[in-house]
PDB file of C-alpha atoms in Angstrom:
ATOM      1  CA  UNK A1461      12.522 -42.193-108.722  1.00 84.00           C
ATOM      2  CA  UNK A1462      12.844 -40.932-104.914  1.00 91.00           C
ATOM      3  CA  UNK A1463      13.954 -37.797-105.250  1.00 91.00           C
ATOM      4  CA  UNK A1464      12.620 -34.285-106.295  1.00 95.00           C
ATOM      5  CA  UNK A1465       9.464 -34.989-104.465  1.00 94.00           C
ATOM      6  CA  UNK A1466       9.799 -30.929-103.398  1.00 94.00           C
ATOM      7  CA  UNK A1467      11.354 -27.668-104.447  1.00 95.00           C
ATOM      8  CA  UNK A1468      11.115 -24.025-104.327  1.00 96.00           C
ATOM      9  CA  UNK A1469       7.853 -24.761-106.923  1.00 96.00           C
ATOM     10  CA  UNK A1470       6.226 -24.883-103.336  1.00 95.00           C
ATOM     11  CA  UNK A1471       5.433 -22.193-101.149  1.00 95.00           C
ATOM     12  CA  UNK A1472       6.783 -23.895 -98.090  1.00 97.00           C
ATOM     13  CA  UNK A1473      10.038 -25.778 -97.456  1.00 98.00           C
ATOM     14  CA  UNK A1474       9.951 -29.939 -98.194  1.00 97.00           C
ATOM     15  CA  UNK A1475      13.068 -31.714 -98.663  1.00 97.00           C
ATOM     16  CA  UNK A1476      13.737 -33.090-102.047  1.00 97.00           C
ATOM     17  CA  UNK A1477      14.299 -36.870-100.923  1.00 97.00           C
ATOM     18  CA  UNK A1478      13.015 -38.234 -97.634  1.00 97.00           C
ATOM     19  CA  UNK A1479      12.725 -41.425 -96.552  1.00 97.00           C
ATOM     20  CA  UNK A1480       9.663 -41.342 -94.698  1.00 96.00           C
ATOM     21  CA  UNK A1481       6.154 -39.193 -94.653  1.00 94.00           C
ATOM     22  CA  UNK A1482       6.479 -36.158 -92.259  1.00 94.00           C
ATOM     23  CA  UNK A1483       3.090 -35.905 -89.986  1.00 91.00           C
ATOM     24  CA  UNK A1484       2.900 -32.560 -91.370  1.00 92.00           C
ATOM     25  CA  UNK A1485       1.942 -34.290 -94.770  1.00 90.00           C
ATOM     26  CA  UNK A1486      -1.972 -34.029 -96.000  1.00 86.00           C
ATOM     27  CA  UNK A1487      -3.745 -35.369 -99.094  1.00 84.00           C
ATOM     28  CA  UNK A1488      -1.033 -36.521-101.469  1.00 82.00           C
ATOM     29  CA  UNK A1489       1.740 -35.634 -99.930  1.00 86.00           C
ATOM     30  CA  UNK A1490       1.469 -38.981 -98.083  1.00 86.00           C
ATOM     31  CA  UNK A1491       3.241 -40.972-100.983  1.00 91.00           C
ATOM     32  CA  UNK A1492       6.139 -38.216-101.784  1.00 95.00           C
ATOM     33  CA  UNK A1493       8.508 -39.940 -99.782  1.00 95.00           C
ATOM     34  CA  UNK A1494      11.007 -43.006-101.003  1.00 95.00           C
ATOM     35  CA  UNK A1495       9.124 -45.790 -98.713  1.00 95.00           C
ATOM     36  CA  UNK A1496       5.923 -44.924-100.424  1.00 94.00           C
ATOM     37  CA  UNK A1497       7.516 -45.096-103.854  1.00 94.00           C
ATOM     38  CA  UNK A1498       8.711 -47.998-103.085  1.00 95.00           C
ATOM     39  CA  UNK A1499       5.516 -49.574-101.604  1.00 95.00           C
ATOM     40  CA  UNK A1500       3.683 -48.514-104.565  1.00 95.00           C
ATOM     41  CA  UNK A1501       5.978 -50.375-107.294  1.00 95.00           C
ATOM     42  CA  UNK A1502       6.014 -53.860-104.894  1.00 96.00           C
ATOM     43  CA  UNK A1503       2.068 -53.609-104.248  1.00 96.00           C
ATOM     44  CA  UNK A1504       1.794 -53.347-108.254  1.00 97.00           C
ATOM     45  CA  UNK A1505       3.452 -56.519-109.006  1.00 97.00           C
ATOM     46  CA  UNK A1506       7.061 -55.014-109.309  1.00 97.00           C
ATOM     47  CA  UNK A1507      10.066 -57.516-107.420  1.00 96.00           C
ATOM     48  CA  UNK A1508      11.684 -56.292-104.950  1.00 93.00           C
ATOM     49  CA  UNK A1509      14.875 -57.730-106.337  1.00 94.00           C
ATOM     50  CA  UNK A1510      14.451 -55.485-109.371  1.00 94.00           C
ATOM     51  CA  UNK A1511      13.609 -52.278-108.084  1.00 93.00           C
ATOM     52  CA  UNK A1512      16.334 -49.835-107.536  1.00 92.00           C
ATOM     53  CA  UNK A1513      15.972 -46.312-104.999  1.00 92.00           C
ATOM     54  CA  UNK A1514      17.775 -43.356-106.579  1.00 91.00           C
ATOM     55  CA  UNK A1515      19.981 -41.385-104.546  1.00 93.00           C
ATOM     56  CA  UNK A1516      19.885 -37.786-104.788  1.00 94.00           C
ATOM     57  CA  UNK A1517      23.670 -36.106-104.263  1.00 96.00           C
ATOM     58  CA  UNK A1518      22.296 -32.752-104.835  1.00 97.00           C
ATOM     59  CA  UNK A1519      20.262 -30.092-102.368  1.00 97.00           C
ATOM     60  CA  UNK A1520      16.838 -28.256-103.391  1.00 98.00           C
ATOM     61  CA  UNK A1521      16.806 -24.588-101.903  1.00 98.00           C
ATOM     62  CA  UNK A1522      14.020 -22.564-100.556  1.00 98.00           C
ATOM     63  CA  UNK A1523      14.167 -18.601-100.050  1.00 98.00           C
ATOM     64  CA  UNK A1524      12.805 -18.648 -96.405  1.00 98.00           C
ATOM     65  CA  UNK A1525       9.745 -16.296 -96.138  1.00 98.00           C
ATOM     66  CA  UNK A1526       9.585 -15.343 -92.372  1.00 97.00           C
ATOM     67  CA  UNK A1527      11.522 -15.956 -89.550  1.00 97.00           C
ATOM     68  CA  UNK A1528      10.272 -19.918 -89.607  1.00 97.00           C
ATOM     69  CA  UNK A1529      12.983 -22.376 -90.899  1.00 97.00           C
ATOM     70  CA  UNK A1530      11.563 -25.967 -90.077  1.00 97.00           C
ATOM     71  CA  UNK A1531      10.081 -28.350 -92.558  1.00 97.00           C
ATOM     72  CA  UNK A1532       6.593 -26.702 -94.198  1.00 97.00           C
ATOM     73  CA  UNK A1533       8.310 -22.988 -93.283  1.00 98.00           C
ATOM     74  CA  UNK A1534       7.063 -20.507 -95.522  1.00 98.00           C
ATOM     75  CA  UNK A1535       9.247 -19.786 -98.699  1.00 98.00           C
ATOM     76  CA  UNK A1536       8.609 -17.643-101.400  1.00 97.00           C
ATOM     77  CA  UNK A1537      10.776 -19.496-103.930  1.00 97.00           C
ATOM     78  CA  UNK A1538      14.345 -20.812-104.363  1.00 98.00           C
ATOM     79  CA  UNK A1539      17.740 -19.783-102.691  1.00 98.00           C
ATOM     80  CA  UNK A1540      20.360 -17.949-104.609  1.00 97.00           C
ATOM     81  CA  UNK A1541      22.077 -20.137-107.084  1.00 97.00           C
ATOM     82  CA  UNK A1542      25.309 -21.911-106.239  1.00 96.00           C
ATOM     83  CA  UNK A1543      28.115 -20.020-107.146  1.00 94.00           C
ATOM     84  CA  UNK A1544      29.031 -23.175-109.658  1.00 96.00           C
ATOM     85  CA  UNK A1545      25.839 -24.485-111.174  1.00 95.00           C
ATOM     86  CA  UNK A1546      24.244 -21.451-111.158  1.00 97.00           C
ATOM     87  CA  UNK A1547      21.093 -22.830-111.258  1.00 94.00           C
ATOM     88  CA  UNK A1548      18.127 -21.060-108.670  1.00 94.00           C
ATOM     89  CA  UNK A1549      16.877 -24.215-106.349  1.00 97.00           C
ATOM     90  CA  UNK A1550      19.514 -26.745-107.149  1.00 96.00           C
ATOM     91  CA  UNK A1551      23.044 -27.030-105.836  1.00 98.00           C
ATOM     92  CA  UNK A1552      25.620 -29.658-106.209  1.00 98.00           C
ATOM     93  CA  UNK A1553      26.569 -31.495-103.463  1.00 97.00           C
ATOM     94  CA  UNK A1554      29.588 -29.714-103.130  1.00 97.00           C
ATOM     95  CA  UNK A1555      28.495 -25.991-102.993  1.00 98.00           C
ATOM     96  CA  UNK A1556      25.831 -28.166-100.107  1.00 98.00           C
ATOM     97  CA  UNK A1557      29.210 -28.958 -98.139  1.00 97.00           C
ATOM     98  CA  UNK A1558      30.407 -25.333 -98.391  1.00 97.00           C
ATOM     99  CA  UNK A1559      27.132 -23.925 -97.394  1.00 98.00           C
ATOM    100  CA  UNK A1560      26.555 -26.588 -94.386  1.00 97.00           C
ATOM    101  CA  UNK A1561      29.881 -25.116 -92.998  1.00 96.00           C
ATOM    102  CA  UNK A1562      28.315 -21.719 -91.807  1.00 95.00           C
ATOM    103  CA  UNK A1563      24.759 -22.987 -90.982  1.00 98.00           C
ATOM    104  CA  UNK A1564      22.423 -24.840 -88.554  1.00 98.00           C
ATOM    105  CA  UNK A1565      22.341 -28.123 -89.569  1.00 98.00           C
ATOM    106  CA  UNK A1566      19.206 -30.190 -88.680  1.00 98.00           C
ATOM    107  CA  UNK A1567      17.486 -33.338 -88.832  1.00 98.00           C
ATOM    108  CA  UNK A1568      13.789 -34.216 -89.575  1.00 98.00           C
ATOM    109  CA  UNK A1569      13.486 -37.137 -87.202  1.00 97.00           C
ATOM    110  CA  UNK A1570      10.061 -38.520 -89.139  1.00 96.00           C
ATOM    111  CA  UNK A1571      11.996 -38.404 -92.670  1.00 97.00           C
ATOM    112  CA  UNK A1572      15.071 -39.304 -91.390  1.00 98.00           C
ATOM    113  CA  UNK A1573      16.722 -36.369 -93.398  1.00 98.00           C
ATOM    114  CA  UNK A1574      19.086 -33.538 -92.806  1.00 98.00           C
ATOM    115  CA  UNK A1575      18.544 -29.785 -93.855  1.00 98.00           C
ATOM    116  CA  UNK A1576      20.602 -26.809 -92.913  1.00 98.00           C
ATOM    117  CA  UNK A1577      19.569 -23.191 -92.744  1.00 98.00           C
ATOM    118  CA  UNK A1578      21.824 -19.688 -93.287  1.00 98.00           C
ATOM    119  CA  UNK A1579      19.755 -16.595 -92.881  1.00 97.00           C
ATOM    120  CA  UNK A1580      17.182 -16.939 -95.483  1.00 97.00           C
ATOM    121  CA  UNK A1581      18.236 -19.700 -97.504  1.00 98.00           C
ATOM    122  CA  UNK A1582      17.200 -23.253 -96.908  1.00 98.00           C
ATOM    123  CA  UNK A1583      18.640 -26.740 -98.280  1.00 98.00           C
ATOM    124  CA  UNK A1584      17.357 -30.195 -97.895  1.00 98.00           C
ATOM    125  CA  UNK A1585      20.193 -32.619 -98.647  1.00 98.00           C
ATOM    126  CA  UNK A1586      21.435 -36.006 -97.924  1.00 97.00           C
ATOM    127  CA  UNK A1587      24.029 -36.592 -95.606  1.00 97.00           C
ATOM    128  CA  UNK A1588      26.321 -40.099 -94.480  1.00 97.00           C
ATOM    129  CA  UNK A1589      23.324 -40.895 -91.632  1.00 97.00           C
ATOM    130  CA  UNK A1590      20.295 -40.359 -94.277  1.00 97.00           C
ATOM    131  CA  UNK A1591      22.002 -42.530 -96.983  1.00 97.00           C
ATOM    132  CA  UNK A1592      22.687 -45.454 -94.741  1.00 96.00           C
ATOM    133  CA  UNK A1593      19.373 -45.306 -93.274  1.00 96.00           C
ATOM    134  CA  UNK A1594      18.371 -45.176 -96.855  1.00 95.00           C
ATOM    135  CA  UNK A1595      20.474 -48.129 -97.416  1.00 93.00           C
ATOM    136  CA  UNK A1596      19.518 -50.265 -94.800  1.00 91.00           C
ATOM    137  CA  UNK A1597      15.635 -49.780 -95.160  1.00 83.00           C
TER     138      UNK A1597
END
C-alpha cells in the first residue's frame, strides 16, 4: 500500500501518496512515503518482481487553518465533501479535476507530488508528471 499515508486525521496538511520523504518529515514520518514502502518489503526478503505500488486516483482534503497553504500548513480537519462522493476528506479524481480548475496548483519538489489550494481547502492528488515519476522509479 502507498497511499493514504495522510489525511485531514492530521492537524497539518501531508499529501496522501508521495513518492519521496519531505525534509519536513521527523520520527516516523520518514517511511510514509511509497520509496520507503517499498524499501521496507525488498529489505525483508520480498522480490522486487512481485511487489506491486498502488496508485491512488483519488485526493485527501485538508480545511486550511491560517493563511499557510504549503505542505505541514496548519489544518483543522478535512475540506468540504465533493459534491459527488460526499464524503469529508476524500474526493474522486474527478471532482479533483473540477476543483484544480479554479486553484493554485503546486508541486512538492522533494515528494515529487502535486497539490492545489482554493481559499481554505487543500488537496493532495496525483497528476500525469507524479504517476510517471511513480512509474519510472
Amino acid at each position: 500500500m502507498t497511499y493514504d499515508f495522510h489525511g485531514h486525521w492530521e492537524l497539518v496538511t501531508g499529501h496522501n501518496s508521495p513518492l519521496y520523504r519531505s525534509s519536513l518529515d521527523k520520527g516516523n514520518h520518514d517511511a510514509f512515503n511509497a520509496a520507503a514502502a517499498l524499501t521496507y518489503w525488498k529489505e525483508h526478503g520480498a522480490p522486487a518482481e512481485k511487489l506491486l505500488m498502488g496508485m491512488a486516483t483519488y485526493g485527501r482534503t485538508f480545511h486550511l487553518a491560517s493563511a499557510a497553504d504549503g505542505l505541514k500548513a496548519p489544518s483543522d480537519g478535512p475540506a468540504l465533501p465533493g459534491a459527488y462522493t460526499q464524503v469529508s476528506g476524500f474526493w474522486s479524481y474527478y471532482e479533483v479535476c473540477s476543483f484544480i480548475q479554479n486553484a493554485a496548483v503546486k508541486w512538492i519538489e522533494d515528494q515529487k507530488v502535486p497539490y492545489a489550494v482554493k481559499g481554505n481547502s487543500w488537496v493532495g492528488y496525483d497528476n500525469k508528471e507524479s504517476f510517471t515519476t511513480k512509474v519510472r522509479m
